[in-house]
PDB file of C-alpha atoms in Angstrom:
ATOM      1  CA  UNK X   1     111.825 -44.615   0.466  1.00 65.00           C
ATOM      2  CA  UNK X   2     112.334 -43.262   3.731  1.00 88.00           C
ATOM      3  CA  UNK X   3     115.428 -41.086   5.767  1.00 95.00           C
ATOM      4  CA  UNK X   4     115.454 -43.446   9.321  1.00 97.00           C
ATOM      5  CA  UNK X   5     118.118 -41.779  11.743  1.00 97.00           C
ATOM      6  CA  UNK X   6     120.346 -44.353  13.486  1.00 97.00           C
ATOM      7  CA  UNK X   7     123.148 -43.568  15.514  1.00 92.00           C
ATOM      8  CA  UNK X   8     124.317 -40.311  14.557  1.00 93.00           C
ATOM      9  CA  UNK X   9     123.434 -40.437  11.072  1.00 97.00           C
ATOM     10  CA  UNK X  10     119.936 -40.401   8.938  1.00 98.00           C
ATOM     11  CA  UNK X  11     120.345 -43.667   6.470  1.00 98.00           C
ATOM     12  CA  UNK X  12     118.448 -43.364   3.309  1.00 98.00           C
ATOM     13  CA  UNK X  13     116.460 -46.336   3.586  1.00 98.00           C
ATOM     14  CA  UNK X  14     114.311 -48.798   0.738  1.00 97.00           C
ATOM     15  CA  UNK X  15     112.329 -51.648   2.357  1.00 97.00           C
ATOM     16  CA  UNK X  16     110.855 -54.391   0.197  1.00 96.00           C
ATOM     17  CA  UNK X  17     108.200 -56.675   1.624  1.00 94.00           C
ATOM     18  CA  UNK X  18     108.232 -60.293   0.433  1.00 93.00           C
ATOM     19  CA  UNK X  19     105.864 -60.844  -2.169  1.00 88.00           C
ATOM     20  CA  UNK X  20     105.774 -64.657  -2.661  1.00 68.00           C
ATOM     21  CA  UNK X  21     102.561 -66.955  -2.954  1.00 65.00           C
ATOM     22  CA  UNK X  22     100.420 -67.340   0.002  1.00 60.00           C
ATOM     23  CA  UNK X  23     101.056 -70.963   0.222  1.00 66.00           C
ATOM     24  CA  UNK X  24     104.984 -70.180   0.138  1.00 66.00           C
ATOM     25  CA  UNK X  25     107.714 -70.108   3.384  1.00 70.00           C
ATOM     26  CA  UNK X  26     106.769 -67.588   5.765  1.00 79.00           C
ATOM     27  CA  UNK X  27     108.756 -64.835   5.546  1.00 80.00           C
ATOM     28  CA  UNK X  28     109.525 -64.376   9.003  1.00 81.00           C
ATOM     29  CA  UNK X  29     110.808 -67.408   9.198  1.00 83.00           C
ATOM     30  CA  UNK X  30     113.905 -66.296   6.701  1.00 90.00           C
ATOM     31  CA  UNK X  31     116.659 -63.634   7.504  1.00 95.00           C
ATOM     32  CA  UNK X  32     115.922 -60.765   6.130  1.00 97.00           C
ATOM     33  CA  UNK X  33     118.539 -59.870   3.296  1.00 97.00           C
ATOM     34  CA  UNK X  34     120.406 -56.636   3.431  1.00 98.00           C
ATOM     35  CA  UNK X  35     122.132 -55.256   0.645  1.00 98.00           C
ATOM     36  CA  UNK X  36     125.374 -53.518   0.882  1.00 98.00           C
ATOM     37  CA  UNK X  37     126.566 -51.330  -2.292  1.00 97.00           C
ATOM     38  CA  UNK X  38     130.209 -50.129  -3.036  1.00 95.00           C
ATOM     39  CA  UNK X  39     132.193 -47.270  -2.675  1.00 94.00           C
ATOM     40  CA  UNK X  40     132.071 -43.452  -3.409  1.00 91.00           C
ATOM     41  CA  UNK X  41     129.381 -43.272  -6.638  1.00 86.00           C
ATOM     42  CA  UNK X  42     127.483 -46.514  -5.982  1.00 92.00           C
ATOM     43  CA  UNK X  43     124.219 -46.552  -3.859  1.00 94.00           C
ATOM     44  CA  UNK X  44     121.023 -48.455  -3.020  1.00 95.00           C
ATOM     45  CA  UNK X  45     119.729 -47.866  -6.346  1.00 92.00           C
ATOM     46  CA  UNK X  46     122.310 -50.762  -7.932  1.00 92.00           C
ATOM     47  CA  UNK X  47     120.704 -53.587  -6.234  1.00 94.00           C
ATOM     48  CA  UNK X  48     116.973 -52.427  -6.912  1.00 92.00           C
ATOM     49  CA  UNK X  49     115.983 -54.240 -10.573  1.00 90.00           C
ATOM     50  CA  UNK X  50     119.253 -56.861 -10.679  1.00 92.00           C
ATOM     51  CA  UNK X  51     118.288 -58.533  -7.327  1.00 95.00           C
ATOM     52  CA  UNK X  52     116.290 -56.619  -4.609  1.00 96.00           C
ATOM     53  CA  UNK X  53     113.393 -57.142  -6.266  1.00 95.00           C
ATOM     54  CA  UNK X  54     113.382 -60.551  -7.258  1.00 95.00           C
ATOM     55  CA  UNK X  55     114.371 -61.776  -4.309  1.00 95.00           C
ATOM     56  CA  UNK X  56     111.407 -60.135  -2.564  1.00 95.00           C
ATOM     57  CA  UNK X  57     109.232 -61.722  -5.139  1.00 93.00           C
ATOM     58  CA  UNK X  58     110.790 -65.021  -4.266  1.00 92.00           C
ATOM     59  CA  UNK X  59     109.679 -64.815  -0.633  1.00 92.00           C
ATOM     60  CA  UNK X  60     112.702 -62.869   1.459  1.00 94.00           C
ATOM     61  CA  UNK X  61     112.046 -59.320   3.116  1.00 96.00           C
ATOM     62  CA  UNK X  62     114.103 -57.006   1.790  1.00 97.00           C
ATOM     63  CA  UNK X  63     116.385 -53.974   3.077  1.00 98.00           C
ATOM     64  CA  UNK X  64     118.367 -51.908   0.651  1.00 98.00           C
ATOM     65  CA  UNK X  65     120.341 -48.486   2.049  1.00 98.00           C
ATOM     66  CA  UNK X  66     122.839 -45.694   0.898  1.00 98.00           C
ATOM     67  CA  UNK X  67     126.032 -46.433   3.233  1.00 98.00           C
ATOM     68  CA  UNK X  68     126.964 -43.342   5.331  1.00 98.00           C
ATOM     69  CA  UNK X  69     128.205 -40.305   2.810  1.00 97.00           C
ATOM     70  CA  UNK X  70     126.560 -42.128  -0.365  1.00 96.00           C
ATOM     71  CA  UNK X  71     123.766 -41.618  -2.102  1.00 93.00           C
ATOM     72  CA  UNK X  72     120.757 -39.642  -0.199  1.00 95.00           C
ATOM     73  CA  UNK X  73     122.467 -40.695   3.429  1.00 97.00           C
ATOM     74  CA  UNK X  74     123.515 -37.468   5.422  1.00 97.00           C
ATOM     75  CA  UNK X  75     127.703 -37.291   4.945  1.00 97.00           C
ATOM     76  CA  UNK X  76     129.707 -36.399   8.683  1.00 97.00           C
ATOM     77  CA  UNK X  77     133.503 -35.877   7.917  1.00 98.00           C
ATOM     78  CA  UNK X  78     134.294 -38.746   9.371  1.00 97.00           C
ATOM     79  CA  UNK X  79     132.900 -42.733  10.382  1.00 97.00           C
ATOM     80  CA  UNK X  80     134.577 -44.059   6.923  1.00 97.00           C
ATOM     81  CA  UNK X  81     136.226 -47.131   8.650  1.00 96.00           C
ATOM     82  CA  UNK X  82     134.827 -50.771   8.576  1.00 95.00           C
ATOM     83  CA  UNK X  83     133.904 -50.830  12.060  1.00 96.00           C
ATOM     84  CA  UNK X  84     131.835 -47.700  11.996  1.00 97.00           C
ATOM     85  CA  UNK X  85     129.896 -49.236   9.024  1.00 97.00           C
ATOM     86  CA  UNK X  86     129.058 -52.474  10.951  1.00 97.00           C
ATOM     87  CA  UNK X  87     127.742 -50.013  14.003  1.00 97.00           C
ATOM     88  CA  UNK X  88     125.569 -47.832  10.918  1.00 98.00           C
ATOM     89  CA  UNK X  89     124.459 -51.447   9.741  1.00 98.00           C
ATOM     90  CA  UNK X  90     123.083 -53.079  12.739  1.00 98.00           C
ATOM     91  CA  UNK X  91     122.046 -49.417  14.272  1.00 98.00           C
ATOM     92  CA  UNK X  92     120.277 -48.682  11.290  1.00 98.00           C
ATOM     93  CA  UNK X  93     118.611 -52.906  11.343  1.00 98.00           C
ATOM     94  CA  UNK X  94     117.481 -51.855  15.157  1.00 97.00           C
ATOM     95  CA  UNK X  95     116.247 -48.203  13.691  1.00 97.00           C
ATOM     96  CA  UNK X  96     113.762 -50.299  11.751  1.00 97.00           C
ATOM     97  CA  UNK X  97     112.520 -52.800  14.193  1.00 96.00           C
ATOM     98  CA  UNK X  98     114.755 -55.882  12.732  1.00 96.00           C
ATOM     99  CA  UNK X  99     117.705 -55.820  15.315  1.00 94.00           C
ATOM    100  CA  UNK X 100     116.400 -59.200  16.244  1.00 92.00           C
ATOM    101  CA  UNK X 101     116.054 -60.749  13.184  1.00 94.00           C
ATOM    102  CA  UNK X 102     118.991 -62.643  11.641  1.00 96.00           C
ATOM    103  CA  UNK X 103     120.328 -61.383   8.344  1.00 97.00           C
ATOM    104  CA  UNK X 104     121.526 -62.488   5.113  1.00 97.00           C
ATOM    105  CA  UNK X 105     124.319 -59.665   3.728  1.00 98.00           C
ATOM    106  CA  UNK X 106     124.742 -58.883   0.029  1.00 98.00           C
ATOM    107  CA  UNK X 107     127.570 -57.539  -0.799  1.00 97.00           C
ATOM    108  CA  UNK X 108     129.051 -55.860  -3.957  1.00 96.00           C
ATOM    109  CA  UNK X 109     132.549 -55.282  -4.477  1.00 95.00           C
ATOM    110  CA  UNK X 110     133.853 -52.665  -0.835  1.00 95.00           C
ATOM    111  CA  UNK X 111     130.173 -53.961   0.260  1.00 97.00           C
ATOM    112  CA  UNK X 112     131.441 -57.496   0.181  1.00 97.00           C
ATOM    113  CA  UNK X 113     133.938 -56.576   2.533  1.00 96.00           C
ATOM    114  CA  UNK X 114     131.751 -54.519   5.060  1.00 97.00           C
ATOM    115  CA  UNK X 115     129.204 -57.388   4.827  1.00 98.00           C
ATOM    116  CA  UNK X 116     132.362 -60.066   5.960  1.00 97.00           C
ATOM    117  CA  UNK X 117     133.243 -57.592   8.764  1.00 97.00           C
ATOM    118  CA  UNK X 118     129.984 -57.459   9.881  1.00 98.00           C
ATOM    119  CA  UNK X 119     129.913 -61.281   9.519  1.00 98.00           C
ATOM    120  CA  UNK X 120     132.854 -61.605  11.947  1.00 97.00           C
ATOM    121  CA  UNK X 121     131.383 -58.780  14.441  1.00 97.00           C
ATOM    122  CA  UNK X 122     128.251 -60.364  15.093  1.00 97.00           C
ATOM    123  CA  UNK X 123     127.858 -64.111  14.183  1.00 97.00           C
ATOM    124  CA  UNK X 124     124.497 -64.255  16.145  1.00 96.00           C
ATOM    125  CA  UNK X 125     122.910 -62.480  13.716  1.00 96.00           C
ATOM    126  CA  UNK X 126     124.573 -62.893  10.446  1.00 97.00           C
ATOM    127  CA  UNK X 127     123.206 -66.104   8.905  1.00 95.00           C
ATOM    128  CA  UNK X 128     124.653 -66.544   4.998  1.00 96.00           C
ATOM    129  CA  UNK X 129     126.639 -64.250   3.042  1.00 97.00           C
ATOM    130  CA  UNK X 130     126.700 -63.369  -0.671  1.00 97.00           C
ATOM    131  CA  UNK X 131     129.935 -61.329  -1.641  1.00 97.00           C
ATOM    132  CA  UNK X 132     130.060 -60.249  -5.415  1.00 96.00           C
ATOM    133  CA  UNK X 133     133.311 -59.238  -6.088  1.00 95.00           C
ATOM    134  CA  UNK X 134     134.761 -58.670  -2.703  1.00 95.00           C
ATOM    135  CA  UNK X 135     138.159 -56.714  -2.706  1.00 93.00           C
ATOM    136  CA  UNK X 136     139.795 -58.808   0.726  1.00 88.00           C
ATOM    137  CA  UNK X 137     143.537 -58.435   0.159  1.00 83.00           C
ATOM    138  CA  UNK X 138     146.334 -55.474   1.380  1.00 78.00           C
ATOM    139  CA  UNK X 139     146.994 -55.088  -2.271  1.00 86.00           C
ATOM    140  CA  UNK X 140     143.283 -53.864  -2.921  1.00 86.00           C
ATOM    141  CA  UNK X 141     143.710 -51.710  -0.294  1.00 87.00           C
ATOM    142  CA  UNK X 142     146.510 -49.801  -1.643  1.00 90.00           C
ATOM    143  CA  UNK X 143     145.425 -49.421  -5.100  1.00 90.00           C
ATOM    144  CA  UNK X 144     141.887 -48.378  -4.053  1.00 91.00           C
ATOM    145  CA  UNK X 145     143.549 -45.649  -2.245  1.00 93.00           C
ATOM    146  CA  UNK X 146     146.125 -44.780  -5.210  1.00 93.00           C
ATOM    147  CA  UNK X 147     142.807 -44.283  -7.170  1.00 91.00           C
ATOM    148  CA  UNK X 148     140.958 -42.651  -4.677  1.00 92.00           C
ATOM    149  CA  UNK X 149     143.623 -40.357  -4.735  1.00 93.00           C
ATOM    150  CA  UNK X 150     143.754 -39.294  -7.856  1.00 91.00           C
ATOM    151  CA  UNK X 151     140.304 -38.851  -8.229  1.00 87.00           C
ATOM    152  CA  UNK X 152     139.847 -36.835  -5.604  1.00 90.00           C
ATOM    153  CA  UNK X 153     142.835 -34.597  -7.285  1.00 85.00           C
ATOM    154  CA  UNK X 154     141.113 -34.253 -10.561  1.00 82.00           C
ATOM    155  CA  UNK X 155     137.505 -33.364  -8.960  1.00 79.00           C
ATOM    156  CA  UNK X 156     138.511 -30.962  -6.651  1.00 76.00           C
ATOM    157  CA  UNK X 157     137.914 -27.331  -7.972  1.00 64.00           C
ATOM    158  CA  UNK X 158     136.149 -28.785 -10.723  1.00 60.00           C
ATOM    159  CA  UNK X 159     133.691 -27.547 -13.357  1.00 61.00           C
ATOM    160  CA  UNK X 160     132.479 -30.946 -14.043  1.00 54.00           C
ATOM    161  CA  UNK X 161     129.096 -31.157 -12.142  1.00 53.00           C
ATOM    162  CA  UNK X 162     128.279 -27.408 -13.007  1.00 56.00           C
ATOM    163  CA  UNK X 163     129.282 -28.416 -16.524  1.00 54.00           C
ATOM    164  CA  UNK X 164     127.094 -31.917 -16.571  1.00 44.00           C
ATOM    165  CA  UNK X 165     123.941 -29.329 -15.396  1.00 47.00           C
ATOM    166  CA  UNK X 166     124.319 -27.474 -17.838  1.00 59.00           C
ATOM    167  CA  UNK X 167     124.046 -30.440 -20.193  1.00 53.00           C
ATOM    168  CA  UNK X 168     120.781 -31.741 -18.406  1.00 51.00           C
ATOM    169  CA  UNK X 169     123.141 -34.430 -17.152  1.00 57.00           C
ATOM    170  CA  UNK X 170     121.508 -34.121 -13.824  1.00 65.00           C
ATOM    171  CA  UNK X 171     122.114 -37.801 -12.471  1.00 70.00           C
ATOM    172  CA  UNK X 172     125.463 -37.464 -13.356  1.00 69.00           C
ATOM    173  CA  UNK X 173     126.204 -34.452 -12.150  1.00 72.00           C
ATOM    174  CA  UNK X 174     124.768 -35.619  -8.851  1.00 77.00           C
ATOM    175  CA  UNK X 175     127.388 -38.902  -8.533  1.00 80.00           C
ATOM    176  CA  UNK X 176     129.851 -36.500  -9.593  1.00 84.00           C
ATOM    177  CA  UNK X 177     129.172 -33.769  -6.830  1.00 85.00           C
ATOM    178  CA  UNK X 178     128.708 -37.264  -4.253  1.00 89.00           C
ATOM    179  CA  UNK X 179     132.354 -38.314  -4.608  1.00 90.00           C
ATOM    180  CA  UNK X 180     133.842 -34.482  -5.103  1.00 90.00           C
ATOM    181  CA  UNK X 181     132.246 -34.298  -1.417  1.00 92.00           C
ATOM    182  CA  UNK X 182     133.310 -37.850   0.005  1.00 95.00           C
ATOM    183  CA  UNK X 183     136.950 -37.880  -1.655  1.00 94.00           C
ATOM    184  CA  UNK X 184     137.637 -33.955  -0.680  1.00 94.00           C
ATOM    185  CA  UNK X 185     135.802 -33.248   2.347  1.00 95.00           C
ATOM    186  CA  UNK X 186     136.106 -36.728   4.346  1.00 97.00           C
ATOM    187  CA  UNK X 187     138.600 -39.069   5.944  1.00 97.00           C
ATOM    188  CA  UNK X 188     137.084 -41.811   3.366  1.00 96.00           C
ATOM    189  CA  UNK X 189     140.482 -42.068   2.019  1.00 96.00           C
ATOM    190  CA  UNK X 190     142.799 -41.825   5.035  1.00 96.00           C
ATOM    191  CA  UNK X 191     139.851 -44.451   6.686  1.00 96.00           C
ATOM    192  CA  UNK X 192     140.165 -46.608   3.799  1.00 94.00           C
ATOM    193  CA  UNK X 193     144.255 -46.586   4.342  1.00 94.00           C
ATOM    194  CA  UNK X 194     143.526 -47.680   7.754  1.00 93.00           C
ATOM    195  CA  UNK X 195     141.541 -50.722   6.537  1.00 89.00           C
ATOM    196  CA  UNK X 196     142.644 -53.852   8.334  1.00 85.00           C
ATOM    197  CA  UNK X 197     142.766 -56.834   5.915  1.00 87.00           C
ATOM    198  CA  UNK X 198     141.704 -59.896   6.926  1.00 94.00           C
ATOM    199  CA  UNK X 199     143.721 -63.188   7.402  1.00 94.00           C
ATOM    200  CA  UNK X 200     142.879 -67.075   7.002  1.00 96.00           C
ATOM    201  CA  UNK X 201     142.299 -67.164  10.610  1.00 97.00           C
ATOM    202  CA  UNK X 202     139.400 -64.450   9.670  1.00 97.00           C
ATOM    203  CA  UNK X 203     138.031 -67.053   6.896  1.00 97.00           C
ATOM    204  CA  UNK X 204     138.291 -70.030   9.057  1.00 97.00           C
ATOM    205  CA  UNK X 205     135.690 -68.143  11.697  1.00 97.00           C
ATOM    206  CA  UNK X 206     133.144 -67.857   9.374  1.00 97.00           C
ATOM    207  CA  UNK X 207     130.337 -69.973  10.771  1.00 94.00           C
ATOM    208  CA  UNK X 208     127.574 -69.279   8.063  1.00 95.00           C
ATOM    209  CA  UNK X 209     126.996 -69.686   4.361  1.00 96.00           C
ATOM    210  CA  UNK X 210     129.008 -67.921   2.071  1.00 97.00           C
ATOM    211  CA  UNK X 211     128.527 -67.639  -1.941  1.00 97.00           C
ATOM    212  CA  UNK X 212     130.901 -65.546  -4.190  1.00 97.00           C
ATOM    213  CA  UNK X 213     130.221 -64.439  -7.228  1.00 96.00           C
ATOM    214  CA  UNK X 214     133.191 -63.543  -9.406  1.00 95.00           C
ATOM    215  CA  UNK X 215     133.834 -62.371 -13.212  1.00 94.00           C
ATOM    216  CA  UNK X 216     136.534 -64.424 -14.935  1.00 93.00           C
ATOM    217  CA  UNK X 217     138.837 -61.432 -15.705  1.00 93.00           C
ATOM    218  CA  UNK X 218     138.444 -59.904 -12.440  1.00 93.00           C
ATOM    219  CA  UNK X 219     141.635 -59.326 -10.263  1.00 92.00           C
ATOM    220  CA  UNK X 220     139.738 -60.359  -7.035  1.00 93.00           C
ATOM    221  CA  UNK X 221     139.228 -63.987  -7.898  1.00 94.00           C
ATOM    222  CA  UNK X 222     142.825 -64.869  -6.102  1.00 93.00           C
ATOM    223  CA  UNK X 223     141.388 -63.356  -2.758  1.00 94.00           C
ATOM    224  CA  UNK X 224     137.868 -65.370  -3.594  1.00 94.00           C
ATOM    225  CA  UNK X 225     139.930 -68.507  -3.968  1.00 95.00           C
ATOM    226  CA  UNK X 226     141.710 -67.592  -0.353  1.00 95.00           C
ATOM    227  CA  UNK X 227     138.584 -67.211   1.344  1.00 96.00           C
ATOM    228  CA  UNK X 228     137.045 -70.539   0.217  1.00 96.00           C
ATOM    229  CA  UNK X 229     140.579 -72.656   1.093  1.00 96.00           C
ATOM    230  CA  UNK X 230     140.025 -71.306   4.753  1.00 97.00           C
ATOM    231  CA  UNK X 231     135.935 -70.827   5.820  1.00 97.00           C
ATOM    232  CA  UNK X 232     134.796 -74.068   6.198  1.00 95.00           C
ATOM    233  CA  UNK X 233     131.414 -73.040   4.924  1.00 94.00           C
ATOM    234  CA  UNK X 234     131.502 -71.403   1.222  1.00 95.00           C
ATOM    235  CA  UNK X 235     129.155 -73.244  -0.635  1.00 92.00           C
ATOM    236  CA  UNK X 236     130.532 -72.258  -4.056  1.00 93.00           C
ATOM    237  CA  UNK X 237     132.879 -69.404  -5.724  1.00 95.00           C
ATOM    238  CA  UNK X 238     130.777 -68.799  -9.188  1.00 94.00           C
ATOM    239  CA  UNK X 239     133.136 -67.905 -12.078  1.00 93.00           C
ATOM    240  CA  UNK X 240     130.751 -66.013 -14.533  1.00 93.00           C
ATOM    241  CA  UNK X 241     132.768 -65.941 -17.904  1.00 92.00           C
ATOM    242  CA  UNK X 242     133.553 -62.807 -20.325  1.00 91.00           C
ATOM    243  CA  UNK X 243     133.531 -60.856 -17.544  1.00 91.00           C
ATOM    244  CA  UNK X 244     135.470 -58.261 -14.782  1.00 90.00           C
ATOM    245  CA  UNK X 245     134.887 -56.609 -11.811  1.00 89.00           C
ATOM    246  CA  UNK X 246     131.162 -55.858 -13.243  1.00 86.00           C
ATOM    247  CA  UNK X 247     129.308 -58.704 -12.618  1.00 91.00           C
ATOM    248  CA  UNK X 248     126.324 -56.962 -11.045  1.00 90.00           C
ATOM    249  CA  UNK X 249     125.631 -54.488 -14.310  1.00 85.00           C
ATOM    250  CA  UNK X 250     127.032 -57.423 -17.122  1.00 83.00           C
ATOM    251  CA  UNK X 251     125.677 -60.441 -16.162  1.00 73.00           C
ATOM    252  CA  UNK X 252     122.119 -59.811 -14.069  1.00 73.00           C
ATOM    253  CA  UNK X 253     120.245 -63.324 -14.942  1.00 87.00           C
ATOM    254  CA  UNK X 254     123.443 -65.762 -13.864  1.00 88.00           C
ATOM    255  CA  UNK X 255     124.214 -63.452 -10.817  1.00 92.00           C
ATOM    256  CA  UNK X 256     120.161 -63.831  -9.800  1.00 93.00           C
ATOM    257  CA  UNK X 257     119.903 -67.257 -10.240  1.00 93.00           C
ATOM    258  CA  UNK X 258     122.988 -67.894  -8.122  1.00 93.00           C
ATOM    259  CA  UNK X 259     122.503 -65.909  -5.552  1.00 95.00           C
ATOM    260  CA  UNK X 260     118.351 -66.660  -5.562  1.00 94.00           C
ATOM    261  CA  UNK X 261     119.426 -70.429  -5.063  1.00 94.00           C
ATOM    262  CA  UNK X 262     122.078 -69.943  -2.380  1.00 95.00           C
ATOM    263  CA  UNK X 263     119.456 -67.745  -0.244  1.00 93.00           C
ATOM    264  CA  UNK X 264     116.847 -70.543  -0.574  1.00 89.00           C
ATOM    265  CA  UNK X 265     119.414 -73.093   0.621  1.00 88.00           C
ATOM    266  CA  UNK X 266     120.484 -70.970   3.082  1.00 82.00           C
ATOM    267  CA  UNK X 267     117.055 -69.951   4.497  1.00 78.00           C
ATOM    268  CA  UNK X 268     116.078 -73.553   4.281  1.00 76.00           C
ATOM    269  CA  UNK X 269     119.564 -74.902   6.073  1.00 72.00           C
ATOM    270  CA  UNK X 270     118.690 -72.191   9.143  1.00 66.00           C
ATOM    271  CA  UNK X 271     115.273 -73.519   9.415  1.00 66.00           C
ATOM    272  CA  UNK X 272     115.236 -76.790   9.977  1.00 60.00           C
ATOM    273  CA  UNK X 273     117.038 -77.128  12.740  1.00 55.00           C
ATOM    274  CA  UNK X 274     114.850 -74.636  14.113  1.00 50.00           C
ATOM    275  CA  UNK X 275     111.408 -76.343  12.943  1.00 51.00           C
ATOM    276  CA  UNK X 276     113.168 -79.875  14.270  1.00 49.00           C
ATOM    277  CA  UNK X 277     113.496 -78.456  17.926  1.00 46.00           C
ATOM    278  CA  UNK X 278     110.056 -77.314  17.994  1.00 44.00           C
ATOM    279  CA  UNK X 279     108.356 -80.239  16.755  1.00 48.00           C
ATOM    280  CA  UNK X 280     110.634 -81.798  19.712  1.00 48.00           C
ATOM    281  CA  UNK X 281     109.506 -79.741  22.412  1.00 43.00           C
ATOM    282  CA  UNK X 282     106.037 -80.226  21.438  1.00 46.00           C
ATOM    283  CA  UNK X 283     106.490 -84.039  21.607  1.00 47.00           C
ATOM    284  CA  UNK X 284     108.283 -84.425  25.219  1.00 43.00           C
ATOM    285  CA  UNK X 285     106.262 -81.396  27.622  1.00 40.00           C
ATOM    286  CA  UNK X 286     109.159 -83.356  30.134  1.00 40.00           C
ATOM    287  CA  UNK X 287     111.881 -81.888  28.177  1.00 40.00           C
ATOM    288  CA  UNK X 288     113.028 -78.647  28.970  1.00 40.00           C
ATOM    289  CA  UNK X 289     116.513 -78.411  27.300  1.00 36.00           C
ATOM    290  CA  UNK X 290     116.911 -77.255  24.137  1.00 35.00           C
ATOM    291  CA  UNK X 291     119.705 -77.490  21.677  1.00 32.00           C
ATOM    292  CA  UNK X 292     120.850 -74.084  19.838  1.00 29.00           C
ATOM    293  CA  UNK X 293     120.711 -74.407  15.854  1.00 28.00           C
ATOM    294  CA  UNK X 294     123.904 -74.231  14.097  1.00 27.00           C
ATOM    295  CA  UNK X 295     123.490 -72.840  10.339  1.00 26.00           C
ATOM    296  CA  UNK X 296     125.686 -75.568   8.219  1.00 27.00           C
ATOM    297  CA  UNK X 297     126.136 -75.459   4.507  1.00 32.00           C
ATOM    298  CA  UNK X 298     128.206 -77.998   2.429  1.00 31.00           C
ATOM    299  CA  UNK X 299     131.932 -77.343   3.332  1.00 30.00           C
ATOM    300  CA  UNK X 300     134.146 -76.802   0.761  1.00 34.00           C
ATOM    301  CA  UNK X 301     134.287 -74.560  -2.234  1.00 35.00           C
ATOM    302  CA  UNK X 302     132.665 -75.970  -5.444  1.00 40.00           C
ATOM    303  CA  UNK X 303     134.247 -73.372  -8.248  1.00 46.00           C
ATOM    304  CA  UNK X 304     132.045 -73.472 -11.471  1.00 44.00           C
TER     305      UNK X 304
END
């Protein structure tokens, strides 16, 4: 683990090399997959046994971070907006000697939405989404910052992480003292008011592949279901059963196998076209035109 200063801000920083067979894809030859956690007491550390590491092992280089304010990442008052996040993102990819590599974004729940901003910002170098549990609609919005609210309200002033030390709680009382600090002595809230919400003409811009991952019981499956009416490339909306907006913790061996498939099919869409044109130009030394690859998935959402 590593602090790596981008922009204004030093990004704590976990890099995973891939680890597949010798005889496997070359690495470089996939987007490197970037893992975006949620809001206020989430952090890098969510994604590490779940998925981060077996999708290294499965042949994909891997970077996992703590969003500005979270986890070990330094916390300015301010930069708590969407497009300050995409800056952090691809600052932070150049930071580490990947700004020209395209990326696959994981996203869980507010990191869904960051990684569908980013998406939109900068289409040459986003190739394939995966959004578990994205929160997309006004409504979210505005009860995110209702609860925000209130728990910034009942933290501030409070004994709690002094009280959690003295317990030996120390992880706890660590989250705890995180969101006391992001809630109180930020503009997360009042940037998270400001959010813009997207719209179907948002969706229908898309021009990668896009998996969500949903629990059945989950108020954010309407806003799924929007999304894969209007981007013409979600390749499916899994519906994982029993389950809420805690699909990452509940339900790790469904959510890897989904999301390990769509990144294969993904990688393996975005390189063909790219393997096709070389074996091309090798062919015809005449030829000097070449034709730009165009990531394509199976339109259409396939809900399971």
């Amino acid at each position: 683990m590593a602090l790596v200063p981008a922009g204004t801000v030093r990004f704590h920083v976990q890099q995973l090399p891939a680890t597949a067979p010798a005889d496997g894809p070359d690495p470089s030859e996939r987007p490197v997959v970037v893992f975006l956690h949620g809001l206020v007491v989430d952090n890098l550390s969510s994604f590490y046994c779940p998925l981060a590491v077996p999708v290294a092992r499965a042949g994909h280089e891997v970077v996992t971070y703590d969003l500005r304010g979270h986890g070990r990442t330094e916390r300015p008052a301010t930069g708590y907006d969407s497009r300050t996040a995409v800056r952090d993102l691809f600052a932070l990819l150049g930071a580490l000697g990947l700004g020209h590599r395209p990326v696959h974004l994981v996203g869980n729940s507010y990191g869904g939405t960051l990684a569908l901003h980013a998406a939109l910002a900068r289409p040459d170098l986003v190739a394939g989404l995966t959004l578990l549990e994205p929160p997309l609609s006004g409504a979210w919005v505005d009860n995110m910052v209702d609860t925000l609210s209130a728990a910034a309200l009942s933290l501030e002033d409070s004994p709690v992480p002094a009280e959690l030390l003295t317990l030996r709680l120390r992880k706890a009382a660590n989250l705890t003292a995180i969101a006391d600090a992001l809630l109180n002595r930020t503009t997360l809230i009042d940037d998270i008011a400001a959010s813009r919400t997207f719209t179907p003409a948002d969706y229908a811009a898309l021009r990668c592949p896009v998996l969500i991952v949903c629990g059945e019981h989950s108020e954010l499956v309407p806003g799924a279901l929007e999304l894969a009416r209007h981007a013409p490339h979600v390749t499916a909306v899994e519906i994982l059963p029993g389950l809420g907006h805690d699909v990452l913790k509940e339900n790790s061996g469904a959510l890897r196998a989904a999301v390990l498939a769509h990144l294969d099919a993904a990688a393996t869409a975005a390189a063909a076209p790219a393997r096709a044109s070389t074996a091309s130009a090798r062919s015809s030394a005449a030829s000097d035109r070449s034709s730009p690859s165009t990531v394509r998935a199976r339109a259409g959402a396939l809900v399971r």
